[in-house]
Each structure stands twice: as structure tokens, then as C-alpha cells.
mmCIF file of C-alpha atoms in Angstrom:
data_model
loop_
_atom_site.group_PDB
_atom_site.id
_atom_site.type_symbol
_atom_site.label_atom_id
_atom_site.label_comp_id
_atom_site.label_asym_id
_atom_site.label_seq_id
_atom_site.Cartn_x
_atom_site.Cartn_y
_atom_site.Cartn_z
ATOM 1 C CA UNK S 16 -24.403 -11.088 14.176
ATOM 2 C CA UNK S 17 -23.730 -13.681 16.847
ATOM 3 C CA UNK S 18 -22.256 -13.674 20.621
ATOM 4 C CA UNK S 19 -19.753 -15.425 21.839
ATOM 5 C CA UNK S 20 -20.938 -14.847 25.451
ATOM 6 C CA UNK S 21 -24.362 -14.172 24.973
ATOM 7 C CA UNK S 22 -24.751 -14.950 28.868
ATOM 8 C CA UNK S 23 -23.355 -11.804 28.879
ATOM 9 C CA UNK S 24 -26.369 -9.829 27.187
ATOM 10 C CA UNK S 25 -28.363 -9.892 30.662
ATOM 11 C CA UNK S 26 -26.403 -6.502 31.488
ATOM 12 C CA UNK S 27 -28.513 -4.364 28.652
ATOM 13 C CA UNK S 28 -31.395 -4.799 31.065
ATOM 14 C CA UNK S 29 -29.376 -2.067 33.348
ATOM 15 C CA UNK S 30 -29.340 0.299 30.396
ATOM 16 C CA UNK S 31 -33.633 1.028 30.580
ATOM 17 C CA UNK S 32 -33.168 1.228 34.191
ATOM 18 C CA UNK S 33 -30.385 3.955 34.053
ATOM 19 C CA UNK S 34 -32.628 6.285 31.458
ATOM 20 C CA UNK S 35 -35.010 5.509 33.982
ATOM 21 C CA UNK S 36 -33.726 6.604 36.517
ATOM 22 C CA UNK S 37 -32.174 10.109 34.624
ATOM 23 C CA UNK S 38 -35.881 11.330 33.765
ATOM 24 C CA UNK S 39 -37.295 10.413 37.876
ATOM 25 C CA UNK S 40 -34.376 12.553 38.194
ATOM 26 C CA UNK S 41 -35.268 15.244 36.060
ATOM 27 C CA UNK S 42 -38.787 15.146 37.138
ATOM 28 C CA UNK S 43 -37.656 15.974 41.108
ATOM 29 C CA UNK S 44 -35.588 18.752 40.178
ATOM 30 C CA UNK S 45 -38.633 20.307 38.583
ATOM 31 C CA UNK S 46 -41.020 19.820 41.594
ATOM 32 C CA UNK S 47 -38.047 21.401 43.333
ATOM 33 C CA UNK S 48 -38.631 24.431 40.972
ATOM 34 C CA UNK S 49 -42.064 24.744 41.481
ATOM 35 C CA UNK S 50 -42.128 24.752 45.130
ATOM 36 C CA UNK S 51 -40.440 27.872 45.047
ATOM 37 C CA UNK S 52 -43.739 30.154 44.660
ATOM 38 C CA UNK S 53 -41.959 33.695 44.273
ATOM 39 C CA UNK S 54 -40.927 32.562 40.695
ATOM 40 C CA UNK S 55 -40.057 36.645 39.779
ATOM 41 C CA UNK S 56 -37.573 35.990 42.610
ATOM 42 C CA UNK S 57 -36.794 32.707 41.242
ATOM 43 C CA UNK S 58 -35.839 33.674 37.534
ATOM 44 C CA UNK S 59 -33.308 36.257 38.890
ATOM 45 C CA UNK S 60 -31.201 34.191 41.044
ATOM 46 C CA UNK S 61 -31.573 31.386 38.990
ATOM 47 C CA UNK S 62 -29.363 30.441 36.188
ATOM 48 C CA UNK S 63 -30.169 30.796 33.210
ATOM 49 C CA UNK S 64 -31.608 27.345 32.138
ATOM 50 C CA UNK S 65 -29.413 25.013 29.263
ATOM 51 C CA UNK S 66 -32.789 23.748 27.507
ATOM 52 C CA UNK S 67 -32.294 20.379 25.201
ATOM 53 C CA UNK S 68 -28.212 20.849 25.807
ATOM 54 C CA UNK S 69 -28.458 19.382 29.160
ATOM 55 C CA UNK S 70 -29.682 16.342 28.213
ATOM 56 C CA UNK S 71 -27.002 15.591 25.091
ATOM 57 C CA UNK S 72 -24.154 14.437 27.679
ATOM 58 C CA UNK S 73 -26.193 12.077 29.390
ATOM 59 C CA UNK S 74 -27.640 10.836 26.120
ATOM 60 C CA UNK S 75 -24.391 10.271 24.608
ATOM 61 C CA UNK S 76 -22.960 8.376 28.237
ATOM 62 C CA UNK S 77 -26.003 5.770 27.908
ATOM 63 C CA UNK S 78 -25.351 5.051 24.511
ATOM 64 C CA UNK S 79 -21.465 4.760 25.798
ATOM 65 C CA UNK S 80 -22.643 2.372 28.520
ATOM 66 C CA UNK S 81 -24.806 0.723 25.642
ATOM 67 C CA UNK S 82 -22.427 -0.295 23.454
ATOM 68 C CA UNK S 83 -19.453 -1.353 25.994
ATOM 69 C CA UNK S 84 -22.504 -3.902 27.225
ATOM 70 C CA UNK S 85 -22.600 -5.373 24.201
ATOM 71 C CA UNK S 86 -19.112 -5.496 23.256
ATOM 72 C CA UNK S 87 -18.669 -7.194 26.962
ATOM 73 C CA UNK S 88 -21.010 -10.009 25.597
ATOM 74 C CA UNK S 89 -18.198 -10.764 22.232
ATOM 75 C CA UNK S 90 -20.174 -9.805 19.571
ATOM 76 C CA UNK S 91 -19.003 -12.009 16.173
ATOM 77 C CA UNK S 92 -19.253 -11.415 12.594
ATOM 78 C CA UNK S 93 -19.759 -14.243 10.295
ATOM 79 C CA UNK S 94 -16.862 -13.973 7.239
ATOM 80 C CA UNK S 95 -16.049 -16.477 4.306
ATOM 81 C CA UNK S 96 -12.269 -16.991 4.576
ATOM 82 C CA UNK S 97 -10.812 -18.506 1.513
ATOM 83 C CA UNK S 98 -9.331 -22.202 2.797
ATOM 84 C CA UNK S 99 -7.665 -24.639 0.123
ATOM 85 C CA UNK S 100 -9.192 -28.021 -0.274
ATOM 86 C CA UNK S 101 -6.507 -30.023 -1.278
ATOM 87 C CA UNK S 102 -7.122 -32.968 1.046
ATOM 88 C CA UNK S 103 -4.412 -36.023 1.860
ATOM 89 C CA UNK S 104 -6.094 -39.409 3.502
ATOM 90 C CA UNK S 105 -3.833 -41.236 5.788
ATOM 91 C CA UNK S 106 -5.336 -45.098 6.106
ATOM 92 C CA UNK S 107 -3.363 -47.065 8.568
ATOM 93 C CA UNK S 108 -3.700 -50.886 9.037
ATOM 94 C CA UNK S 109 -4.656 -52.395 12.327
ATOM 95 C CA UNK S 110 -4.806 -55.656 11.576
ATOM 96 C CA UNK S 111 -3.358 -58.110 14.465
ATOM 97 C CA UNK S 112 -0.776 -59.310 11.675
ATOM 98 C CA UNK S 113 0.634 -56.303 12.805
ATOM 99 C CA UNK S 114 1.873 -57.348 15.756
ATOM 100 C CA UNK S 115 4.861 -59.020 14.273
ATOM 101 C CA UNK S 116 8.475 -57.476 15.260
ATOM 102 C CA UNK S 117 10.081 -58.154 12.294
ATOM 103 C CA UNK S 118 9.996 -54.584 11.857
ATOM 104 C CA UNK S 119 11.244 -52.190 15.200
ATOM 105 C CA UNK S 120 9.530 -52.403 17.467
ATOM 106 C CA UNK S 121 6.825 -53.356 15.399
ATOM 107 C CA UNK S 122 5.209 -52.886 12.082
ATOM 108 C CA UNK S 123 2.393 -51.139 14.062
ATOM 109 C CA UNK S 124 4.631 -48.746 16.313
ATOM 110 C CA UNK S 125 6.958 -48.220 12.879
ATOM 111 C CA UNK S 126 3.849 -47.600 10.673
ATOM 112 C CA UNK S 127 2.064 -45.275 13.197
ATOM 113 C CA UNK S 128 5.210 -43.403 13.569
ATOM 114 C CA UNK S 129 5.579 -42.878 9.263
ATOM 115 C CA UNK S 130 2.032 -41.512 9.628
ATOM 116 C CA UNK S 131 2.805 -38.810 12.032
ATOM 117 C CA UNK S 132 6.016 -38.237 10.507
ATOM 118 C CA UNK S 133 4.301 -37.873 7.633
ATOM 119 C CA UNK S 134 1.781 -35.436 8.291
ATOM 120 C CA UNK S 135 3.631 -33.011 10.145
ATOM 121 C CA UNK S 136 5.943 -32.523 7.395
ATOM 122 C CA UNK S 137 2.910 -31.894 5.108
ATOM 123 C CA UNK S 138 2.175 -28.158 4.002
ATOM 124 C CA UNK S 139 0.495 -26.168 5.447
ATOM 125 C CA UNK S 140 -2.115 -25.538 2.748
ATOM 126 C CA UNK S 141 -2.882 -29.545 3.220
ATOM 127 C CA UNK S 142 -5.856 -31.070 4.763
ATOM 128 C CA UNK S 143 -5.340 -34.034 6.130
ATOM 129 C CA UNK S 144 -7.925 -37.388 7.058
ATOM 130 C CA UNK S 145 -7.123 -40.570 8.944
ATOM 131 C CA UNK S 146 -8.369 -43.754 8.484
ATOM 132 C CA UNK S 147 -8.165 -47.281 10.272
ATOM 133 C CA UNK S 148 -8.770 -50.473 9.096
ATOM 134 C CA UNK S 149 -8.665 -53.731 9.845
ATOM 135 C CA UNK S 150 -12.310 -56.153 9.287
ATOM 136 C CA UNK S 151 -13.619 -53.080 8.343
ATOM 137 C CA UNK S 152 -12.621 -49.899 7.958
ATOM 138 C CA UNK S 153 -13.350 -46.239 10.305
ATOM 139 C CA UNK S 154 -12.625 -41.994 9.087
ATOM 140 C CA UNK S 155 -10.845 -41.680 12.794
ATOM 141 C CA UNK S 156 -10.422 -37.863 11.965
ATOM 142 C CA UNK S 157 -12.177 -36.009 9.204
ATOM 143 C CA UNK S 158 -9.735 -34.360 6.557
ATOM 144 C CA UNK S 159 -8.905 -30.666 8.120
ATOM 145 C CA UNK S 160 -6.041 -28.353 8.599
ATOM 146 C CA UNK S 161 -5.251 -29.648 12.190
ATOM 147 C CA UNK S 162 -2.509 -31.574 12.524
ATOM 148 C CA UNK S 163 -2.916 -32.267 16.507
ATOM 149 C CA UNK S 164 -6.351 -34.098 15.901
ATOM 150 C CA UNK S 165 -5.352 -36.251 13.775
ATOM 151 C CA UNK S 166 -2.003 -37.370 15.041
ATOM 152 C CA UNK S 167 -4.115 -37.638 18.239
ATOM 153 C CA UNK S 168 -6.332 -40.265 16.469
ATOM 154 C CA UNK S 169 -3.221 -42.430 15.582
ATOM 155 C CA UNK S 170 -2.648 -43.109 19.255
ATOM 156 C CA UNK S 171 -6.308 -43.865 19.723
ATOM 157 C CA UNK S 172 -5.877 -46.980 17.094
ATOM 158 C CA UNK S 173 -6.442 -50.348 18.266
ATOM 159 C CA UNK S 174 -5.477 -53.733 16.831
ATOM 160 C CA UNK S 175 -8.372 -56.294 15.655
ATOM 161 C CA UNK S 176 -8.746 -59.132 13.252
ATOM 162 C CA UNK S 177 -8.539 -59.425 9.570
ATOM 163 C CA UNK S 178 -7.495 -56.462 6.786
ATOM 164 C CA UNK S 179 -10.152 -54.736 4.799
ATOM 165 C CA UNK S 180 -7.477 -52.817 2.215
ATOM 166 C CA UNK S 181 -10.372 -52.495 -0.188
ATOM 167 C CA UNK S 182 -12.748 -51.113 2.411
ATOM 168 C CA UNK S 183 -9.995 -48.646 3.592
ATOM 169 C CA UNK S 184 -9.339 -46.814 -0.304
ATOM 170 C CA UNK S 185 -13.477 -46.875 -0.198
ATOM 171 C CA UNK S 186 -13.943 -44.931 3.211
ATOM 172 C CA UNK S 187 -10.896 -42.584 2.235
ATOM 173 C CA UNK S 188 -12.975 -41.578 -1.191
ATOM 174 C CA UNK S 189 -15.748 -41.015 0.897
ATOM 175 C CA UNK S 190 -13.999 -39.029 3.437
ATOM 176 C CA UNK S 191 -12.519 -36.502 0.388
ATOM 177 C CA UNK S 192 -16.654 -36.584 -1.085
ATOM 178 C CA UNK S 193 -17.318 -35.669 1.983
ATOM 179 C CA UNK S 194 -14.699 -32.855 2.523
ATOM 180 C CA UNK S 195 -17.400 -29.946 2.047
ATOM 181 C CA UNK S 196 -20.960 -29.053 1.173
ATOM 182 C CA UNK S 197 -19.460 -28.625 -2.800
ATOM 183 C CA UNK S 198 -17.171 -31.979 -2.343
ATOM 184 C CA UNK S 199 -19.763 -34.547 -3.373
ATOM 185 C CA UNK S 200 -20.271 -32.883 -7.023
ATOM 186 C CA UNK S 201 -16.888 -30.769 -7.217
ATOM 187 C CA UNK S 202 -14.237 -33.094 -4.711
ATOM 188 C CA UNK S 203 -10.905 -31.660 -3.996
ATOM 189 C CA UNK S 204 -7.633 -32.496 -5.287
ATOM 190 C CA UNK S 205 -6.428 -35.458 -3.259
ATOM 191 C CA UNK S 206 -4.195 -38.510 -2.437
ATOM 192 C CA UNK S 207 -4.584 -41.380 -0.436
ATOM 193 C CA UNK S 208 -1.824 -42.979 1.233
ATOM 194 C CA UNK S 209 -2.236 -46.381 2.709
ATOM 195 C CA UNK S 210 -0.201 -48.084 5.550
ATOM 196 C CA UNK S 211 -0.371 -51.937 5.516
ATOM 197 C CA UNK S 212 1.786 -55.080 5.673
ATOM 198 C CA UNK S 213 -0.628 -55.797 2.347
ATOM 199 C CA UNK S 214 -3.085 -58.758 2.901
ATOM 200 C CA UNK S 215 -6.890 -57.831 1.829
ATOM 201 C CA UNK S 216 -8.650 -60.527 4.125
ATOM 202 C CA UNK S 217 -12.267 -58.877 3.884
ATOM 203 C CA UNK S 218 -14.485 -56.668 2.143
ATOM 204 C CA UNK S 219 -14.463 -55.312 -1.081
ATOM 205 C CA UNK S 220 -11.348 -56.554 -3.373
ATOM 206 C CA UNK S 221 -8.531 -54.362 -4.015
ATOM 207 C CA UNK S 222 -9.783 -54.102 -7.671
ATOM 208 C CA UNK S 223 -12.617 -52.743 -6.921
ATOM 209 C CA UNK S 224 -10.807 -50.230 -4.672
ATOM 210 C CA UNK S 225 -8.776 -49.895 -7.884
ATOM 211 C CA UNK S 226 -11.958 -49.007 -9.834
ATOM 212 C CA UNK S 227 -13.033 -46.603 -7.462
ATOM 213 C CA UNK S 228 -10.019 -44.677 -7.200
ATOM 214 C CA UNK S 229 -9.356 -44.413 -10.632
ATOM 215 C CA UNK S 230 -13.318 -43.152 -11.490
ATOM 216 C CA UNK S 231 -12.279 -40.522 -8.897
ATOM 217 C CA UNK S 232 -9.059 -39.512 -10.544
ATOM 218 C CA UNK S 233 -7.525 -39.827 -6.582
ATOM 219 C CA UNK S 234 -4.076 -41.768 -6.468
ATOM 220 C CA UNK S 235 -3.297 -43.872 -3.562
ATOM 221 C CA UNK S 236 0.382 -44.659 -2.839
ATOM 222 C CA UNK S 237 1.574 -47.114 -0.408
ATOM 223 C CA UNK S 238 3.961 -48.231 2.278
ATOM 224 C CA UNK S 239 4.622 -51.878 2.803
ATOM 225 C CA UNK S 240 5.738 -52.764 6.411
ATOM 226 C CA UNK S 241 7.345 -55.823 6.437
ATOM 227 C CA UNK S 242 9.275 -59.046 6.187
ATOM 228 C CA UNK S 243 9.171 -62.243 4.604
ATOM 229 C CA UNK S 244 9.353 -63.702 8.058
ATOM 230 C CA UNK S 245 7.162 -61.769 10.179
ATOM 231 C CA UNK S 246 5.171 -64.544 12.650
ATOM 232 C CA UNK S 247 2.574 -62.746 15.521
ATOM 233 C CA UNK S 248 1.110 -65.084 18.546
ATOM 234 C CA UNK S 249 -2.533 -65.077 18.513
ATOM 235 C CA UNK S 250 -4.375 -67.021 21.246
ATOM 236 C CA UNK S 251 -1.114 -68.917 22.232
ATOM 237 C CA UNK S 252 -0.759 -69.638 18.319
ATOM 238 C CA UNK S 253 2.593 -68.589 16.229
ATOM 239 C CA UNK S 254 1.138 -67.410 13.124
ATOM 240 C CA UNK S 255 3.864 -66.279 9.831
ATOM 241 C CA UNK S 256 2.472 -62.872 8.758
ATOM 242 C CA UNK S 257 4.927 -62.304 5.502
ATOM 243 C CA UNK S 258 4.523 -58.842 3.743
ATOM 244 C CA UNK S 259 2.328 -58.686 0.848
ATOM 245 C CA UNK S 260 4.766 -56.145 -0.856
ATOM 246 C CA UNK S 261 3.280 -57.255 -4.587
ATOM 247 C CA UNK S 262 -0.742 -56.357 -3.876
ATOM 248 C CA UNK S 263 0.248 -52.757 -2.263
ATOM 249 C CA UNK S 264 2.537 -51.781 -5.235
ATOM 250 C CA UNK S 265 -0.344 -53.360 -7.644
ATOM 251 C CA UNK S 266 -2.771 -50.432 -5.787
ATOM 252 C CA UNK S 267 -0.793 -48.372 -6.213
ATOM 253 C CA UNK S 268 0.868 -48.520 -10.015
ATOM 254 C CA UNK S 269 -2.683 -48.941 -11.174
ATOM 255 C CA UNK S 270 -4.195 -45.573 -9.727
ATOM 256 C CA UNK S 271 -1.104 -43.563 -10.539
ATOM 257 C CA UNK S 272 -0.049 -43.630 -6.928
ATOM 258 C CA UNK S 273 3.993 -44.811 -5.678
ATOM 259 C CA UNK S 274 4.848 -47.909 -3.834
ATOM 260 C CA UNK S 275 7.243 -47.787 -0.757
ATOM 261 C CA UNK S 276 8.390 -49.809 1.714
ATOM 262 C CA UNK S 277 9.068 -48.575 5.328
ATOM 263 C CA UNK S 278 12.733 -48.080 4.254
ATOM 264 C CA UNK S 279 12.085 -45.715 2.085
ATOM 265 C CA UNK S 280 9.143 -43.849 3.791
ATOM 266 C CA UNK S 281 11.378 -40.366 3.467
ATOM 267 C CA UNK S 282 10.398 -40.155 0.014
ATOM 268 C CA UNK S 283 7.528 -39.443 0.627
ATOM 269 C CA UNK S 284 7.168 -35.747 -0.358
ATOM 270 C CA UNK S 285 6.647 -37.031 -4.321
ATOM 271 C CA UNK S 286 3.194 -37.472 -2.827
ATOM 272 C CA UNK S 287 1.820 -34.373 -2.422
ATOM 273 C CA UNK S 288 4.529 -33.036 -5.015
ATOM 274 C CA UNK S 289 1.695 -32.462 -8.173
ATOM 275 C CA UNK S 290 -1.659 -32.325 -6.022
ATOM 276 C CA UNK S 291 -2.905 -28.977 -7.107
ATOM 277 C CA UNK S 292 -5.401 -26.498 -5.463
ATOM 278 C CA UNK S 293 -9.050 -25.961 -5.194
ATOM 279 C CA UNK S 294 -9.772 -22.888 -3.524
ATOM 280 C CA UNK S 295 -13.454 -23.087 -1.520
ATOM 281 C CA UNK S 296 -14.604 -21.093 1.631
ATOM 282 C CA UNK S 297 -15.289 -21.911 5.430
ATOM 283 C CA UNK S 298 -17.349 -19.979 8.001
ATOM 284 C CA UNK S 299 -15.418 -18.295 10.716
ATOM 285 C CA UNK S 300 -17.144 -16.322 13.406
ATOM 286 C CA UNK S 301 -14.474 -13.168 14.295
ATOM 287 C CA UNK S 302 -14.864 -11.399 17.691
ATOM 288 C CA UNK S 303 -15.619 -7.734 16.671
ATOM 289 C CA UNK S 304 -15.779 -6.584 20.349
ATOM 290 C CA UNK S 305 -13.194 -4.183 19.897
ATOM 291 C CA UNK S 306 -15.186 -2.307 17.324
ATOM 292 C CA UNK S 307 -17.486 -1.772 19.904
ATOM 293 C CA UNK S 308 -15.677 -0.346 22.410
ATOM 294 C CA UNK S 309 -13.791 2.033 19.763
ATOM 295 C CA UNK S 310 -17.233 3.732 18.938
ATOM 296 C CA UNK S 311 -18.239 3.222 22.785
ATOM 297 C CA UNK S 312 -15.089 5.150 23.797
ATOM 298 C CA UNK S 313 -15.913 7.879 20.868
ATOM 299 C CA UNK S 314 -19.174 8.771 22.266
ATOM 300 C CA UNK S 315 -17.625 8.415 25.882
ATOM 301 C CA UNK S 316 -14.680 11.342 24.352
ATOM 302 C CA UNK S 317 -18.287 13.222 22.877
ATOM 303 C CA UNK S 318 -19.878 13.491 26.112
ATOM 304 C CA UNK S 319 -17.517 14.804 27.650
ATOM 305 C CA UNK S 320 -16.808 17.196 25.152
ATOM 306 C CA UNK S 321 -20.254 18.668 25.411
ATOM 307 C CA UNK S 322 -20.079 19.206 28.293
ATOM 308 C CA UNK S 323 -16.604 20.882 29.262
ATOM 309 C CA UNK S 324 -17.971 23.128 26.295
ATOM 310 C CA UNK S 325 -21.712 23.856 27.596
ATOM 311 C CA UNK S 326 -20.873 23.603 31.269
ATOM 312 C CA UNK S 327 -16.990 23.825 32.304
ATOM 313 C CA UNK S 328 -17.323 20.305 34.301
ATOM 314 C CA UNK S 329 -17.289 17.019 33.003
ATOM 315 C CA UNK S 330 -20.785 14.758 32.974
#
């Protein structure tokens, strides 16, 4: 069992000190007793004594006060909730080529808009990674079932130079291997779906990213964003940027994926149309407090049920 305010926990030190201070109690009432040296006097006008009954109320009120203590300090219970693993990568170019406006406002603004478009229309049962690249490429958010983090990491991207396409399908594949502790031997059912104007400038060649995807049975499907006639200024240099509609659409016929084009982005539902399920487990720590303070308030009802019963008045 953990706490989820195990600051909290300081308070039990109060519970020794209150049984403490019970028995000095008991202990002066008895001194009391004896002081009164005409005890044949002092067993007629005396009542008679309760014995071990006295003591059960104020047992069962420190075991009250116990237990509210502890469910003060949040007490959790580790369970393994059930939590599909079928896992979509989102890779989104950030190369400077795109810049160009030949696509509103630009193929940057258009594609980072698809991606969230994209992902909050996925089902719920989804995981969902991003993934950046440009000379290289970055896992911006790790594949999970929350949908604010990683729209939140599209509008943390940043353009820089040259397009890594291969390098992006690579660090997707690693990002489903590394899903869960079971996802490097058993890896979930997934899709990749890459965002680019289609140039691989750097890094490993598309082929190989063809290679790799296809060894892992993982599809990627694409979106070209893009114009024949896209130009972008780069240090006071116009620079023609044209779509590379034919490599993305190669990437993606030859690992089973679809090829789009910005156009037709709202098609996009075929891609997570056939990914199946893969059932594993996560570990979620549930506040049990209130099981606490139901038995707390039991004994709390017990004590004073003693002792309306044994003594007419209430502890």
C-alpha cells in the first residue's frame, strides 16, 4: 500500500499519546480510590465497578481515531487495469522547406493542423506518439492515451534544416518497441503516419525505412503537403521547394500503408480502420481513503453502542 499524502502520516504519532494519556488517567482515578481509607464505607456508596467493559468504548474510539489518520494521509492500492496497446505514431516534418505558402497559410501551419485534426478524431482505445523530424529526427510525446500532451507537443515544433524521412519511420518503430515493458519482444498493433512535403535529405534512405517497417509488420501512410511551385526564402535566398508526392506514396504502397495529399487528409479514418487490439496492463495507484473512513465510522457507530448499552451516556 502507498500514500498519496504521506506528509500526512505525522498525525499517528497523536494516537500513542492519546492511549497514553487514557491509562495516566485511569491510574489517578485509582489513587483517588485508595485515598479513601474507610473502604467498607467505600464499597457501599460506590457503584458497582464495570471491570474490562469500561475500557471497550475507549478502545474502539482510538482505533476510530486510528484509522480516520490514516485515511487523512490517501492511502492507495496498486491495481492492473486492462489498457489496449494499439499505438498510432504521428511524424511531422519540420524541415525549413516547409516554410513555403503554396499551401494556406503554410505547409507547416496546414500539416500541424491535419495532425491535431487527426488525433482527436482517433478512438478512444488509441494510443497515440508524435514525432518531429527534420536533420534528424525526435519522439516529442511518447505513444499514450492523452490526447492534450501530444497535441501540446505539435505547438512546441520548430523548423530546422534538411529532412530525415528515413530517420523519422526509424524513431516511430522505436517509439511502438518501446510502448511497454512486453513491447520490445511482443509490440503492439500499430501505424505510422508521416507528414512531409517528401524530400529525404539525410539519414538513413527511405528503403531502409521501407525494410524496417515491413520486418515490423507496421504500415506507414502518408500525407504529401504541397505544390509543384512551392519556393521558401532562406538567408535572403528564394529557394523552389516542389512536393515530392512520388517518394511518400513509394513509403507508403510498399509497407501496406495509403498515400494522401493534404486535400484529401479527411480520409483518413482507413488508417486505423483494420489495426486490431492487444490487450496489456498498466499500474494505477486508486485512493482507497474512503474504505478507511467506512470501517473508521463503524467502530466510531460500535463505541458508542457499548456504551449507551453498558452506561446510558455516550463515550
Amino acid at each position: 500500500m502507498t500514500f498519496l499524502s504521506p506528509d500526512r502520516l505525522w498525525l499517528l504519532v497523536l494516537a500513542p499519546l492519546l492511549a497514553a494519556a487514557y491509562v495516566l488517567l485511569q491510574m489517578r482515578r485509582r489513587q483517588y480510590a485508595v485515598r479513601f481509607t474507610n473502604l467498607a464505607l467505600l464499597s457501599q456508596i460506590a457503584p458497582r465497578r464495570p471491570g474490562w467493559r469500561r475500557h471497550v468504548a475507549a478502545a474502539l474510539f482510538l482505533i476510530m481515531i486510528v484509522l480516520m489518520m490514516i485515511g487523512f494521509a490517501r492511502p492507495a492500492s496498486s491495481v492492473k487495469v486492462p489498457r489496449d496497446r494499439a499505438t498510432i505514431m504521428v511524424a511531422v516534418d519540420v524541415s525549413l522547406s516547409m516554410m513555403a505558402r503554396d499551401v494556406t497559410p503554410t505547409r507547416f501551419d496546414a500539416a500541424k493542423s491535419a495532425a491535431k485534426k487527426f488525433i482527436r478524431e482517433l478512438p478512444a482505445r488509441f494510443n497515440v506518439g508524435v514525432v518531429s523530424f527534420a536533420g534528424n529526427a525526435n519522439l516529442v510525446a511518447a505513444p499514450s492515451a492523452d490526447r492534450d500532451a501530444a497535441i501540446a507537443s505539435l505547438d512546441q515544433l520548430v523548423l530546422a534544416k534538411r529532412t530525415a524521412i528515413g530517420e523519422a519511420v526509424f524513431t516511430s518503430l522505436q517509439g511502438v518497441r518501446s510502448f511497454d515493458a512486453q513491447a520490445s519482444q511482443d509490440p503492439p498493433p500499430a501505424h505510422i503516419v508521416l507528414l512531409s512535403d517528401g524530400d529525404n535529405t539525410t539519414g538513413r534512405s527511405v528503403q531502409e525505412a521501407i525494410d524496417a517497417s515491413r520486418s515490423a509488420h507496421i504500415p506507414v501512410s502518408t500525407i504529401a503537403f504541397g505544390t509543384p511551385y512551392g519556393t521558401v526564402d532562406i538567408e535572403g535566398e528564394t529557394t523552389s521547394v516542389s512536393v515530392n508526392k512520388e517518394t511518400l506514396k513509394n513509403l507508403a504502397d510498399s509497407t501496406e500503408g495509403k498515400a494522401y495529399e493534404a486535400a484529401d487528409a479527411d480520409q483518413l479514418g482507413e488508417v486505423y480502420a483494420n489495426i486490431g487490439s492487444s490487450l496489456g496492463f498498466k499500474i494505477e495507484h486508486r485512493d482507497i481513503a474512503a474504505r478507511y473512513t467506512g470501517i473508521a465510522l463503524l467502530f466510531a457507530l460500535a463505541a458508542g453502542g457499548v456504551s449507551l448499552a453498558w452506561f446510558s451516556r455516550l463515550p
